[in-house]
Amino acid sequence: MSPMLKKFKRLVTKVLYSESEQVVEFNSRTDEVEGIHYLICRAIVPDIPEMLAIEKSVYEGNTPWDFETFKAELSKRKTTLYLVARYEDELVGFAGVDFKRANGEAHITNVAVAPKHQNRGLGSKLLRVLIESARKQECQNIVLEVKASNDNAQKVYQDLGFKILNRKKNYYTEEQEDALTMRLDLVPAMGRG
């Protein structure tokens, strides 16, 4: 990320969020995925137009979430964490998690990677970072919904240890498509040696 963009993000964050507000902590970092270095940092409101552009490219011209929905989610800094991945100052992926669920359950709300950066492990990397954060938040498990027809995403989730819990009929109302609910247990079962 360019120095000017870093400075702008710090300023926006300072203006939008008071210094004393307790938030889910996340320190920006650079991670290598298949030889490519990505900057992974907390999403902020100025990132939303790029997030919407990725949604549009991934969801066949649609944007399941609009600007205001993303803005509302990003404002919940005490209970959510939204990350963006940048490559050479271009936002190429994002993912979000909500930690404020009943019974210590975290919920992956969103994962999207720009088409030219798909199938390289970036989505898995973002998910691993969110899983790591859920553990730090002392969550018991983490759940998500995925389209029943999205075999590629299901494989990614299964490779990370997620298991199918159930099927939700017509969860995706516009497409009239079912969703599979998947869960990853973050706390080992007691009594196993």
mmCIF file of C-alpha atoms in Angstrom:
data_model
loop_
_atom_site.group_PDB
_atom_site.id
_atom_site.type_symbol
_atom_site.label_atom_id
_atom_site.label_comp_id
_atom_site.label_asym_id
_atom_site.label_seq_id
_atom_site.Cartn_x
_atom_site.Cartn_y
_atom_site.Cartn_z
ATOM 1 C CA MET A 1 0.000 0.000 0.000
ATOM 2 C CA SER A 2 1.377 3.396 -0.882
ATOM 3 C CA PRO A 3 2.446 5.681 2.000
ATOM 4 C CA MET A 4 -0.248 8.198 1.051
ATOM 5 C CA LEU A 5 -2.984 5.515 1.151
ATOM 6 C CA LYS A 6 -1.705 4.268 4.530
ATOM 7 C CA LYS A 7 -1.799 7.810 5.907
ATOM 8 C CA PHE A 8 -5.327 8.333 4.545
ATOM 9 C CA LYS A 9 -6.573 5.062 6.088
ATOM 10 C CA ARG A 10 -5.069 5.980 9.488
ATOM 11 C CA LEU A 11 -6.737 9.398 9.359
ATOM 12 C CA VAL A 12 -10.135 7.986 8.340
ATOM 13 C CA THR A 13 -9.933 5.346 11.066
ATOM 14 C CA LYS A 14 -9.031 7.959 13.673
ATOM 15 C CA VAL A 15 -11.893 10.240 12.626
ATOM 16 C CA LEU A 16 -14.508 7.483 12.410
ATOM 17 C CA TYR A 17 -13.557 5.556 15.525
ATOM 18 C CA SER A 18 -12.524 6.993 18.848
ATOM 19 C CA GLU A 19 -9.164 5.895 20.197
ATOM 20 C CA SER A 20 -10.764 4.615 23.414
ATOM 21 C CA GLU A 21 -13.331 2.370 21.703
ATOM 22 C CA GLN A 22 -12.526 -1.255 22.370
ATOM 23 C CA VAL A 23 -12.444 -3.037 19.046
ATOM 24 C CA VAL A 24 -11.540 -6.448 17.732
ATOM 25 C CA GLU A 25 -7.802 -6.074 17.295
ATOM 26 C CA PHE A 26 -6.111 -6.706 13.973
ATOM 27 C CA ASN A 27 -2.687 -5.552 12.866
ATOM 28 C CA SER A 28 -2.105 -5.209 9.136
ATOM 29 C CA ARG A 29 0.316 -7.746 7.773
ATOM 30 C CA THR A 30 1.872 -8.984 4.577
ATOM 31 C CA ASP A 31 1.308 -12.656 3.788
ATOM 32 C CA GLU A 32 2.729 -14.689 0.950
ATOM 33 C CA VAL A 33 0.362 -16.962 -0.925
ATOM 34 C CA GLU A 34 1.848 -19.052 -3.733
ATOM 35 C CA GLY A 35 4.729 -16.609 -4.193
ATOM 36 C CA ILE A 36 2.563 -13.487 -4.229
ATOM 37 C CA HIS A 37 2.747 -11.010 -1.352
ATOM 38 C CA TYR A 38 -0.615 -9.619 -0.243
ATOM 39 C CA LEU A 39 -1.208 -6.857 2.262
ATOM 40 C CA ILE A 40 -4.022 -7.942 4.570
ATOM 41 C CA CYS A 41 -5.604 -5.187 6.633
ATOM 42 C CA ARG A 42 -8.876 -4.189 8.269
ATOM 43 C CA ALA A 43 -11.460 -2.925 5.798
ATOM 44 C CA ILE A 44 -12.646 0.662 6.159
ATOM 45 C CA VAL A 45 -15.415 2.647 4.480
ATOM 46 C CA PRO A 46 -13.215 3.973 1.605
ATOM 47 C CA ASP A 47 -12.618 0.298 0.619
ATOM 48 C CA ILE A 48 -16.311 -0.338 -0.024
ATOM 49 C CA PRO A 49 -16.430 0.742 -3.714
ATOM 50 C CA GLU A 50 -13.638 -1.730 -4.494
ATOM 51 C CA MET A 51 -15.409 -4.422 -2.441
ATOM 52 C CA LEU A 52 -18.588 -3.814 -4.435
ATOM 53 C CA ALA A 53 -16.627 -4.091 -7.695
ATOM 54 C CA ILE A 54 -15.290 -7.489 -6.591
ATOM 55 C CA GLU A 55 -18.810 -8.601 -5.656
ATOM 56 C CA LYS A 56 -20.031 -7.579 -9.097
ATOM 57 C CA SER A 57 -17.230 -9.534 -10.803
ATOM 58 C CA VAL A 58 -17.829 -12.618 -8.663
ATOM 59 C CA TYR A 59 -21.629 -12.653 -8.551
ATOM 60 C CA GLU A 60 -22.367 -12.254 -12.270
ATOM 61 C CA GLY A 61 -22.976 -8.507 -12.165
ATOM 62 C CA ASN A 62 -24.929 -8.549 -8.906
ATOM 63 C CA THR A 63 -23.967 -7.069 -5.565
ATOM 64 C CA PRO A 64 -25.591 -9.122 -2.790
ATOM 65 C CA TRP A 65 -24.572 -6.432 -0.297
ATOM 66 C CA ASP A 66 -24.857 -2.725 -1.054
ATOM 67 C CA PHE A 67 -22.759 0.202 0.162
ATOM 68 C CA GLU A 68 -24.926 0.860 3.222
ATOM 69 C CA THR A 69 -24.883 -2.793 4.317
ATOM 70 C CA PHE A 70 -21.085 -2.903 4.153
ATOM 71 C CA LYS A 71 -20.856 0.457 5.928
ATOM 72 C CA ALA A 72 -23.100 -0.786 8.755
ATOM 73 C CA GLU A 73 -21.045 -3.969 9.130
ATOM 74 C CA LEU A 74 -17.719 -2.110 9.122
ATOM 75 C CA SER A 75 -18.999 0.171 11.884
ATOM 76 C CA LYS A 76 -19.471 -2.788 14.270
ATOM 77 C CA ARG A 77 -15.774 -2.795 15.181
ATOM 78 C CA LYS A 78 -16.425 -4.326 18.614
ATOM 79 C CA THR A 79 -18.062 -7.449 17.201
ATOM 80 C CA THR A 80 -16.944 -7.851 13.578
ATOM 81 C CA LEU A 81 -13.748 -8.041 11.594
ATOM 82 C CA TYR A 82 -13.673 -7.338 7.869
ATOM 83 C CA LEU A 83 -10.385 -7.803 6.056
ATOM 84 C CA VAL A 84 -9.211 -6.734 2.636
ATOM 85 C CA ALA A 85 -6.305 -8.148 0.671
ATOM 86 C CA ARG A 86 -4.352 -5.837 -1.594
ATOM 87 C CA TYR A 87 -1.866 -6.648 -4.304
ATOM 88 C CA GLU A 88 0.114 -3.697 -5.647
ATOM 89 C CA ASP A 89 -2.431 -1.240 -4.151
ATOM 90 C CA GLU A 90 -5.372 -3.016 -5.799
ATOM 91 C CA LEU A 91 -8.018 -4.542 -3.554
ATOM 92 C CA VAL A 92 -8.244 -8.165 -4.758
ATOM 93 C CA GLY A 93 -10.183 -9.920 -2.005
ATOM 94 C CA PHE A 94 -12.123 -9.467 1.204
ATOM 95 C CA ALA A 95 -13.710 -11.502 3.974
ATOM 96 C CA GLY A 96 -15.726 -10.785 7.095
ATOM 97 C CA VAL A 97 -16.720 -12.425 10.349
ATOM 98 C CA ASP A 98 -19.231 -11.536 13.053
ATOM 99 C CA PHE A 99 -18.215 -12.631 16.549
ATOM 100 C CA LYS A 100 -21.478 -11.620 18.242
ATOM 101 C CA ARG A 101 -23.418 -14.836 17.946
ATOM 102 C CA ALA A 102 -25.082 -16.905 20.654
ATOM 103 C CA ASN A 103 -23.191 -19.689 22.405
ATOM 104 C CA GLY A 104 -19.711 -18.485 21.410
ATOM 105 C CA GLU A 105 -20.350 -18.925 17.708
ATOM 106 C CA ALA A 106 -18.667 -16.785 15.058
ATOM 107 C CA HIS A 107 -20.241 -16.372 11.613
ATOM 108 C CA ILE A 108 -18.359 -15.887 8.341
ATOM 109 C CA THR A 109 -20.497 -13.323 6.560
ATOM 110 C CA ASN A 110 -18.619 -12.730 3.342
ATOM 111 C CA VAL A 111 -15.704 -14.052 1.287
ATOM 112 C CA ALA A 112 -14.904 -12.862 -2.226
ATOM 113 C CA VAL A 113 -11.763 -12.861 -4.353
ATOM 114 C CA ALA A 114 -11.358 -11.060 -7.683
ATOM 115 C CA PRO A 115 -11.479 -13.584 -10.546
ATOM 116 C CA LYS A 116 -7.871 -13.038 -11.638
ATOM 117 C CA HIS A 117 -6.693 -13.900 -8.087
ATOM 118 C CA GLN A 118 -8.923 -16.941 -7.584
ATOM 119 C CA ASN A 119 -7.600 -20.512 -7.305
ATOM 120 C CA ARG A 120 -4.332 -19.284 -5.787
ATOM 121 C CA GLY A 121 -5.127 -19.791 -2.108
ATOM 122 C CA LEU A 122 -6.026 -16.195 -1.242
ATOM 123 C CA GLY A 123 -9.575 -17.060 -0.127
ATOM 124 C CA SER A 124 -8.197 -19.825 2.101
ATOM 125 C CA LYS A 125 -5.628 -17.421 3.544
ATOM 126 C CA LEU A 126 -8.293 -14.839 4.408
ATOM 127 C CA LEU A 127 -10.403 -17.564 6.022
ATOM 128 C CA ARG A 128 -7.440 -18.847 8.070
ATOM 129 C CA VAL A 129 -6.843 -15.307 9.351
ATOM 130 C CA LEU A 130 -10.522 -15.017 10.353
ATOM 131 C CA ILE A 131 -10.392 -18.438 12.043
ATOM 132 C CA GLU A 132 -7.288 -17.341 13.959
ATOM 133 C CA SER A 133 -9.158 -14.188 15.040
ATOM 134 C CA ALA A 134 -12.186 -16.237 16.141
ATOM 135 C CA ARG A 135 -9.902 -18.322 18.351
ATOM 136 C CA LYS A 136 -8.474 -15.134 19.887
ATOM 137 C CA GLN A 137 -12.061 -14.013 20.558
ATOM 138 C CA GLU A 138 -12.537 -17.361 22.362
ATOM 139 C CA CYS A 139 -15.268 -18.525 20.003
ATOM 140 C CA GLN A 140 -16.316 -22.168 20.305
ATOM 141 C CA ASN A 141 -17.048 -22.632 16.608
ATOM 142 C CA ILE A 142 -17.430 -20.759 13.372
ATOM 143 C CA VAL A 143 -20.240 -21.199 10.843
ATOM 144 C CA LEU A 144 -21.042 -20.060 7.316
ATOM 145 C CA GLU A 145 -23.557 -20.580 4.540
ATOM 146 C CA VAL A 146 -22.554 -21.543 1.024
ATOM 147 C CA LYS A 147 -24.614 -22.093 -2.117
ATOM 148 C CA ALA A 148 -25.446 -25.771 -2.499
ATOM 149 C CA SER A 149 -24.203 -25.557 -6.111
ATOM 150 C CA ASN A 150 -20.851 -23.937 -5.219
ATOM 151 C CA ASP A 151 -18.664 -27.033 -5.156
ATOM 152 C CA ASN A 152 -15.399 -25.041 -5.323
ATOM 153 C CA ALA A 153 -16.163 -23.012 -2.200
ATOM 154 C CA GLN A 154 -17.400 -26.110 -0.369
ATOM 155 C CA LYS A 155 -14.088 -27.844 -1.095
ATOM 156 C CA VAL A 156 -12.122 -24.861 0.248
ATOM 157 C CA TYR A 157 -14.201 -24.890 3.441
ATOM 158 C CA GLN A 158 -13.891 -28.662 3.837
ATOM 159 C CA ASP A 159 -10.112 -28.446 3.343
ATOM 160 C CA LEU A 160 -10.070 -26.007 6.286
ATOM 161 C CA GLY A 161 -12.019 -28.483 8.426
ATOM 162 C CA PHE A 162 -15.592 -27.223 8.026
ATOM 163 C CA LYS A 163 -18.319 -29.894 8.099
ATOM 164 C CA ILE A 164 -21.820 -29.679 6.608
ATOM 165 C CA LEU A 165 -24.477 -29.250 9.305
ATOM 166 C CA ASN A 166 -27.690 -28.812 7.354
ATOM 167 C CA ARG A 167 -29.374 -27.520 4.226
ATOM 168 C CA LYS A 168 -31.472 -24.316 4.207
ATOM 169 C CA LYS A 169 -34.137 -24.360 1.517
ATOM 170 C CA ASN A 170 -34.254 -21.259 -0.747
ATOM 171 C CA TYR A 171 -31.795 -19.399 1.495
ATOM 172 C CA TYR A 172 -30.633 -17.396 -1.519
ATOM 173 C CA THR A 173 -34.054 -16.024 -2.405
ATOM 174 C CA GLU A 174 -33.211 -14.245 -5.671
ATOM 175 C CA GLU A 175 -31.720 -17.401 -7.172
ATOM 176 C CA GLN A 176 -34.137 -19.679 -5.274
ATOM 177 C CA GLU A 177 -31.134 -21.734 -4.266
ATOM 178 C CA ASP A 178 -30.474 -23.742 -1.144
ATOM 179 C CA ALA A 179 -27.574 -23.068 1.172
ATOM 180 C CA LEU A 180 -25.469 -25.516 3.093
ATOM 181 C CA THR A 181 -24.617 -24.467 6.621
ATOM 182 C CA MET A 182 -21.070 -25.518 7.492
ATOM 183 C CA ARG A 183 -19.331 -25.407 10.864
ATOM 184 C CA LEU A 184 -15.772 -25.610 12.119
ATOM 185 C CA ASP A 185 -15.300 -26.505 15.784
ATOM 186 C CA LEU A 186 -12.566 -24.339 17.282
ATOM 187 C CA VAL A 187 -12.362 -26.096 20.643
ATOM 188 C CA PRO A 188 -11.195 -29.719 20.674
ATOM 189 C CA ALA A 189 -13.697 -32.221 22.027
ATOM 190 C CA MET A 190 -13.039 -33.069 25.690
ATOM 191 C CA GLY A 191 -11.796 -36.499 26.607
ATOM 192 C CA ARG A 192 -9.748 -37.137 23.463
ATOM 193 C CA GLY A 193 -6.163 -38.122 24.092
#
